Amino acid sequence: MSNDDNNGSRDRRRSDGEEPAEDASSDREERTIPEKSEDVEESDGSEEVGDSEEVSDSEEVGDSEEVGDSVDPIDGNKQDDDDPWQTPGSAIEETLAGNGESPGETFEEGADEQSADGEEQAPSIDDLGSDVEIDAEIEEDPDPEDLLGGLKIDSTEEINIPERLVDQVIGQEHARDVIIKAAKQRRHVMMIGSPGTGKSMLAKAMSELLPKEELQDVLVYHNPDDGNKPKVRTVPAGKGEQIVQAHKEEARKRNQMRSFLMWIIIIVVLGYALIIAGQILLGILAAGIIYIAFKYASRGSDAMVPNLLVNNADTKTAPFRDATGAHAGALLGDVRHDPFQSGGMETPSHDRVEAGAIHKANKGVLFVDEINTLDIRSQQHLMTAIQEGEFGITGQSERSSGAMVQTEPVPTDFIMIAAGNLDAMENMHPALRNRIKGYGYEVYMEDTIEDTPEMRRKYARFVAQEVAKDGRLPEFTDDAIRELILEAKRRAGRKNHLTLHFRTLGGLVRVAGDIARGEDAEMTTRQHVLSAKDRSRSIEQQLADDYIERRKDYEMQVSEGFVVGRVNGLAVMGEDSGIMLPVMAEVTPSQGPGEVIATGKLKEMAQESVSNVSAIIKKFSDVNISEKDIHIQFIQAGQQGVDGDSASITVATAVISALEDVGVDQSLAMTGSLSVRGDVLPVGGVTHKIEAAAKSGCERVIIPKANEQDVMIEDEYEEMIEIIPVSHISEVLDVALEGEPEKDSLVDRLKSITGSALNEGASVSGPSSPSPQ
């Protein structure tokens, strides 16, 4: 069933009171009831009024006219006058009409007012998003080195913030364009990318782009034929509360009449027993029975009051529901358990029905982050709701009394935005992904964006947005903004790029603002940002710094002299912290076939790296290593183990040093991947690795030449350490090994083996954006 078909079926369930405004304003004297029935369709096949009957000036279809059986004002269905469970329409219609307007006229009038407002202020949907330029004074020809991109401001106070959320989106131009198209065409979207890159912000932005005039309230009614199958009706947004109040008023009047009649009967019975029969105890007993009987009978009127399942009366924009990590009941709806299931004390089933996120998101956006964490059953039901556009509510616990209750289908015409990391696609139900892909878009969220003056200005606006969003932070000075943009460049890990991990960058803004506020400063300065960078270190960075200090205390860290078979390798912990990881190698005689033995909880990529290194060693060494065992140890690798191949040149240098009995410079650290031909390939996290080497006391560091453009170390480390870019293992050995004659012999031998890979001018190409290792 298509979405259009679903929309049509739900429209046919609307009340007859939803009369188009143009029909309400036309000449009613010339209209007949059959003409009216062409505009208003009956959802349950209710009878059409005969051609001979006409509507007077004061009559509306669905009003209190009497044509045979009375008409239910909620859904236009016929109701039996003798049915005690049906509510007479007159009182409810008077409540709904209010000042004489029908529900349909009120609804359309609101839509007209919104349209009129839109003509004055709202731009086209195509004009929204990242294309909105920053609203501040800009230099005509900005200096390319200016970190503010030519902004002529003294603080964030001078930057105006866009009102719409979609205007505040920075970077992610492709994702923003997809969201705009999806909002216009009502398509589903799946966004895959790293945490903190703006997925939830884009989802909320979409809800602002959807039309509000389509919103509906959902009511659940008691079913007199089968109490476990409640009926569902939809009405325009804001009408649900009026209908419920009208039903409550009707029930209150009935209860008053019953109470009045009950007390009259009790007085008569007590008077008869006391005055005539002279049996006062019998009279009291009879009065008690009468009281209980009336109270039991009055419970039926309470069941006539509908349950307002979804209320959009106060909703300013299309609904946005975040169902991330929701259990089945919160996502799909549920029916509360009723411990009193007998003796007439039970709660009516329709009063126990609870809406799920898929029902509350009707006509809006349902956002599910980490989509793969939903269990398979919930994903299957979610797939059904997307496909059919409606989903009935039942108890999610099979042992609960609510499991016996099953409502009619409830509208679920939402736009779904599924999000997650790259691993989210592995455990996601393939059919659900197929539904999203077949009826929408798949978007990959970028981690970085090109560093341009325009983007720098938008990053300045980002700082202003974070200050305004928090509401308690002092404004940031221009120097503080420059330092934050510089930090965005460092965290990108790529030359001429800015990071798009705005959540962590926003955390730095808040910490800096908190420090300034704690000092009662009027503005947040650059010094506050520098202090925040130290205080907001990640857990991994704090652990790495602690490891470095402990190794110094126990003299486990060597940063001077030459040692055979020991190399200072570099690694990263998490995403933003570096650590020095020594590697040691030893060659021993083998009692069987020679093998390479590596310890340190090596994971798959690291094991493959060791295997690649062994290929170079077998070709390089004059020694018959088939008769020797090569032991490789990653010292204090920790419980996490070693992953990635960035220690390849470290392992190769350590093994060659052990084989040839040549010392390695301990004031040197290194990182780099290695091909089987000896080419040094780029790795990730070089900036953090270099800073870790500097903290550990090393004087020089070797990195892949392809990573030279990615180095963005802090100013304090620039004079502490020398950076040596290399492109081949022979260059590594030339720098790292001790003794000129021995070293020259080894390097020459390695050059003769690797052949054309060492031709002058040969370039080593690698991935443009290596993953952190």
PDB file of N, CA and C in Angstrom, residues 526-569:
ATOM      1  N   ARG A 526      41.039  33.963  24.877  1.00  0.00           N
ATOM      2  CA  ARG A 526      41.866  32.880  24.337  1.00  0.00           C
ATOM      3  C   ARG A 526      42.490  32.060  25.451  1.00  0.00           C
ATOM      4  N   GLN A 527      42.879  32.713  26.537  1.00  0.00           N
ATOM      5  CA  GLN A 527      43.490  31.991  27.651  1.00  0.00           C
ATOM      6  C   GLN A 527      42.501  31.003  28.266  1.00  0.00           C
ATOM      7  N   HIS A 528      41.244  31.380  28.310  1.00  0.00           N
ATOM      8  CA  HIS A 528      40.219  30.464  28.822  1.00  0.00           C
ATOM      9  C   HIS A 528      40.083  29.246  27.911  1.00  0.00           C
ATOM     10  N   VAL A 529      40.201  29.464  26.616  1.00  0.00           N
ATOM     11  CA  VAL A 529      40.116  28.340  25.676  1.00  0.00           C
ATOM     12  C   VAL A 529      41.309  27.406  25.849  1.00  0.00           C
ATOM     13  N   LEU A 530      42.505  28.000  26.037  1.00  0.00           N
ATOM     14  CA  LEU A 530      43.696  27.168  26.246  1.00  0.00           C
ATOM     15  C   LEU A 530      43.574  26.352  27.534  1.00  0.00           C
ATOM     16  N   SER A 531      43.041  26.970  28.579  1.00  0.00           N
ATOM     17  CA  SER A 531      42.826  26.232  29.824  1.00  0.00           C
ATOM     18  C   SER A 531      41.794  25.132  29.633  1.00  0.00           C
ATOM     19  N   ALA A 532      40.775  25.404  28.829  1.00  0.00           N
ATOM     20  CA  ALA A 532      39.732  24.407  28.575  1.00  0.00           C
ATOM     21  C   ALA A 532      40.289  23.212  27.814  1.00  0.00           C
ATOM     22  N   LYS A 533      41.233  23.456  26.902  1.00  0.00           N
ATOM     23  CA  LYS A 533      41.828  22.343  26.152  1.00  0.00           C
ATOM     24  C   LYS A 533      42.547  21.384  27.088  1.00  0.00           C
ATOM     25  N   ASP A 534      43.147  21.915  28.141  1.00  0.00           N
ATOM     26  CA  ASP A 534      43.834  21.055  29.094  1.00  0.00           C
ATOM     27  C   ASP A 534      42.835  20.332  29.996  1.00  0.00           C
ATOM     28  N   ARG A 535      41.799  21.029  30.406  1.00  0.00           N
ATOM     29  CA  ARG A 535      40.817  20.427  31.316  1.00  0.00           C
ATOM     30  C   ARG A 535      39.892  19.438  30.613  1.00  0.00           C
ATOM     31  N   SER A 536      39.660  19.644  29.330  1.00  0.00           N
ATOM     32  CA  SER A 536      38.699  18.797  28.614  1.00  0.00           C
ATOM     33  C   SER A 536      39.378  17.647  27.876  1.00  0.00           C
ATOM     34  N   ARG A 537      40.559  17.247  28.339  1.00  0.00           N
ATOM     35  CA  ARG A 537      41.222  16.105  27.726  1.00  0.00           C
ATOM     36  C   ARG A 537      40.353  14.860  27.852  1.00  0.00           C
ATOM     37  N   SER A 538      40.400  14.036  26.832  1.00  0.00           N
ATOM     38  CA  SER A 538      39.630  12.799  26.859  1.00  0.00           C
ATOM     39  C   SER A 538      40.212  11.838  27.880  1.00  0.00           C
ATOM     40  N   ILE A 539      39.445  10.808  28.233  1.00  0.00           N
ATOM     41  CA  ILE A 539      39.931   9.785  29.151  1.00  0.00           C
ATOM     42  C   ILE A 539      41.174   9.116  28.585  1.00  0.00           C
ATOM     43  N   GLU A 540      41.175   8.855  27.270  1.00  0.00           N
ATOM     44  CA  GLU A 540      42.334   8.221  26.650  1.00  0.00           C
ATOM     45  C   GLU A 540      43.580   9.084  26.780  1.00  0.00           C
ATOM     46  N   GLN A 541      43.417  10.401  26.595  1.00  0.00           N
ATOM     47  CA  GLN A 541      44.574  11.286  26.701  1.00  0.00           C
ATOM     48  C   GLN A 541      45.085  11.348  28.132  1.00  0.00           C
ATOM     49  N   GLN A 542      44.177  11.350  29.088  1.00  0.00           N
ATOM     50  CA  GLN A 542      44.587  11.355  30.486  1.00  0.00           C
ATOM     51  C   GLN A 542      45.331  10.062  30.836  1.00  0.00           C
ATOM     52  N   LEU A 543      44.843   8.931  30.323  1.00  0.00           N
ATOM     53  CA  LEU A 543      45.520   7.665  30.550  1.00  0.00           C
ATOM     54  C   LEU A 543      46.893   7.658  29.899  1.00  0.00           C
ATOM     55  N   ALA A 544      46.964   8.179  28.658  1.00  0.00           N
ATOM     56  CA  ALA A 544      48.243   8.218  27.952  1.00  0.00           C
ATOM     57  C   ALA A 544      49.264   9.059  28.708  1.00  0.00           C
ATOM     58  N   ASP A 545      48.845  10.213  29.197  1.00  0.00           N
ATOM     59  CA  ASP A 545      49.759  11.059  29.969  1.00  0.00           C
ATOM     60  C   ASP A 545      50.194  10.358  31.257  1.00  0.00           C
ATOM     61  N   ASP A 546      49.250   9.617  31.872  1.00  0.00           N
ATOM     62  CA  ASP A 546      49.591   8.903  33.098  1.00  0.00           C
ATOM     63  C   ASP A 546      50.608   7.792  32.816  1.00  0.00           C
ATOM     64  N   TYR A 547      50.430   7.076  31.686  1.00  0.00           N
ATOM     65  CA  TYR A 547      51.387   6.036  31.306  1.00  0.00           C
ATOM     66  C   TYR A 547      52.788   6.618  31.113  1.00  0.00           C
ATOM     67  N   ILE A 548      52.831   7.755  30.442  1.00  0.00           N
ATOM     68  CA  ILE A 548      54.132   8.386  30.182  1.00  0.00           C
ATOM     69  C   ILE A 548      54.836   8.738  31.487  1.00  0.00           C
ATOM     70  N   GLU A 549      54.099   9.296  32.447  1.00  0.00           N
ATOM     71  CA  GLU A 549      54.697   9.674  33.726  1.00  0.00           C
ATOM     72  C   GLU A 549      55.146   8.450  34.513  1.00  0.00           C
ATOM     73  N   ARG A 550      54.336   7.394  34.499  1.00  0.00           N
ATOM     74  CA  ARG A 550      54.704   6.193  35.249  1.00  0.00           C
ATOM     75  C   ARG A 550      55.953   5.534  34.671  1.00  0.00           C
ATOM     76  N   ARG A 551      56.065   5.509  33.359  1.00  0.00           N
ATOM     77  CA  ARG A 551      57.244   4.907  32.744  1.00  0.00           C
ATOM     78  C   ARG A 551      58.507   5.680  33.103  1.00  0.00           C
ATOM     79  N   LYS A 552      58.368   6.995  33.228  1.00  0.00           N
ATOM     80  CA  LYS A 552      59.524   7.797  33.642  1.00  0.00           C
ATOM     81  C   LYS A 552      59.910   7.452  35.080  1.00  0.00           C
ATOM     82  N   ASP A 553      58.890   7.262  35.936  1.00  0.00           N
ATOM     83  CA  ASP A 553      59.170   6.948  37.337  1.00  0.00           C
ATOM     84  C   ASP A 553      59.905   5.616  37.476  1.00  0.00           C
ATOM     85  N   TYR A 554      59.525   4.635  36.689  1.00  0.00           N
ATOM     86  CA  TYR A 554      60.132   3.305  36.811  1.00  0.00           C
ATOM     87  C   TYR A 554      61.263   3.072  35.805  1.00  0.00           C
ATOM     88  N   GLU A 555      61.684   4.156  35.135  1.00  0.00           N
ATOM     89  CA  GLU A 555      62.792   4.101  34.181  1.00  0.00           C
ATOM     90  C   GLU A 555      62.574   3.042  33.105  1.00  0.00           C
ATOM     91  N   MET A 556      61.318   2.886  32.716  1.00  0.00           N
ATOM     92  CA  MET A 556      61.000   1.941  31.648  1.00  0.00           C
ATOM     93  C   MET A 556      61.037   2.614  30.285  1.00  0.00           C
ATOM     94  N   GLN A 557      61.210   3.908  30.302  1.00  0.00           N
ATOM     95  CA  GLN A 557      61.196   4.660  29.056  1.00  0.00           C
ATOM     96  C   GLN A 557      62.614   5.109  28.733  1.00  0.00           C
ATOM     97  N   VAL A 558      63.101   4.659  27.617  1.00  0.00           N
ATOM     98  CA  VAL A 558      64.470   4.987  27.215  1.00  0.00           C
ATOM     99  C   VAL A 558      64.426   6.034  26.113  1.00  0.00           C
ATOM    100  N   SER A 559      65.122   7.156  26.310  1.00  0.00           N
ATOM    101  CA  SER A 559      65.112   8.217  25.303  1.00  0.00           C
ATOM    102  C   SER A 559      66.512   8.693  24.948  1.00  0.00           C
ATOM    103  N   GLU A 560      67.510   7.854  25.240  1.00  0.00           N
ATOM    104  CA  GLU A 560      68.874   8.221  24.857  1.00  0.00           C
ATOM    105  C   GLU A 560      69.713   6.957  24.675  1.00  0.00           C
ATOM    106  N   GLY A 561      70.790   7.083  23.907  1.00  0.00           N
ATOM    107  CA  GLY A 561      71.664   5.955  23.653  1.00  0.00           C
ATOM    108  C   GLY A 561      71.168   5.070  22.522  1.00  0.00           C
ATOM    109  N   PHE A 562      71.863   3.921  22.349  1.00  0.00           N
ATOM    110  CA  PHE A 562      71.509   2.966  21.299  1.00  0.00           C
ATOM    111  C   PHE A 562      71.279   1.594  21.939  1.00  0.00           C
ATOM    112  N   VAL A 563      70.220   0.925  21.515  1.00  0.00           N
ATOM    113  CA  VAL A 563      69.878  -0.389  22.047  1.00  0.00           C
ATOM    114  C   VAL A 563      69.547  -1.300  20.869  1.00  0.00           C
ATOM    115  N   VAL A 564      70.083  -2.520  20.888  1.00  0.00           N
ATOM    116  CA  VAL A 564      69.815  -3.479  19.812  1.00  0.00           C
ATOM    117  C   VAL A 564      68.409  -4.064  19.979  1.00  0.00           C
ATOM    118  N   GLY A 565      67.666  -4.064  18.900  1.00  0.00           N
ATOM    119  CA  GLY A 565      66.355  -4.704  18.876  1.00  0.00           C
ATOM    120  C   GLY A 565      65.260  -3.974  19.619  1.00  0.00           C
ATOM    121  N   ARG A 566      65.456  -2.715  19.998  1.00  0.00           N
ATOM    122  CA  ARG A 566      64.416  -1.943  20.703  1.00  0.00           C
ATOM    123  C   ARG A 566      64.140  -0.648  19.955  1.00  0.00           C
ATOM    124  N   VAL A 567      62.867  -0.406  19.649  1.00  0.00           N
ATOM    125  CA  VAL A 567      62.460   0.786  18.889  1.00  0.00           C
ATOM    126  C   VAL A 567      61.285   1.447  19.599  1.00  0.00           C
ATOM    127  N   ASN A 568      61.297   2.769  19.667  1.00  0.00           N
ATOM    128  CA  ASN A 568      60.183   3.529  20.242  1.00  0.00           C
ATOM    129  C   ASN A 568      59.098   3.716  19.183  1.00  0.00           C
ATOM    130  N   GLY A 569      58.062   2.903  19.249  1.00  0.00           N
ATOM    131  CA  GLY A 569      56.930   3.055  18.345  1.00  0.00           C
ATOM    132  C   GLY A 569      55.930   4.053  18.887  1.00  0.00           C
TER     133      GLY A 569
END
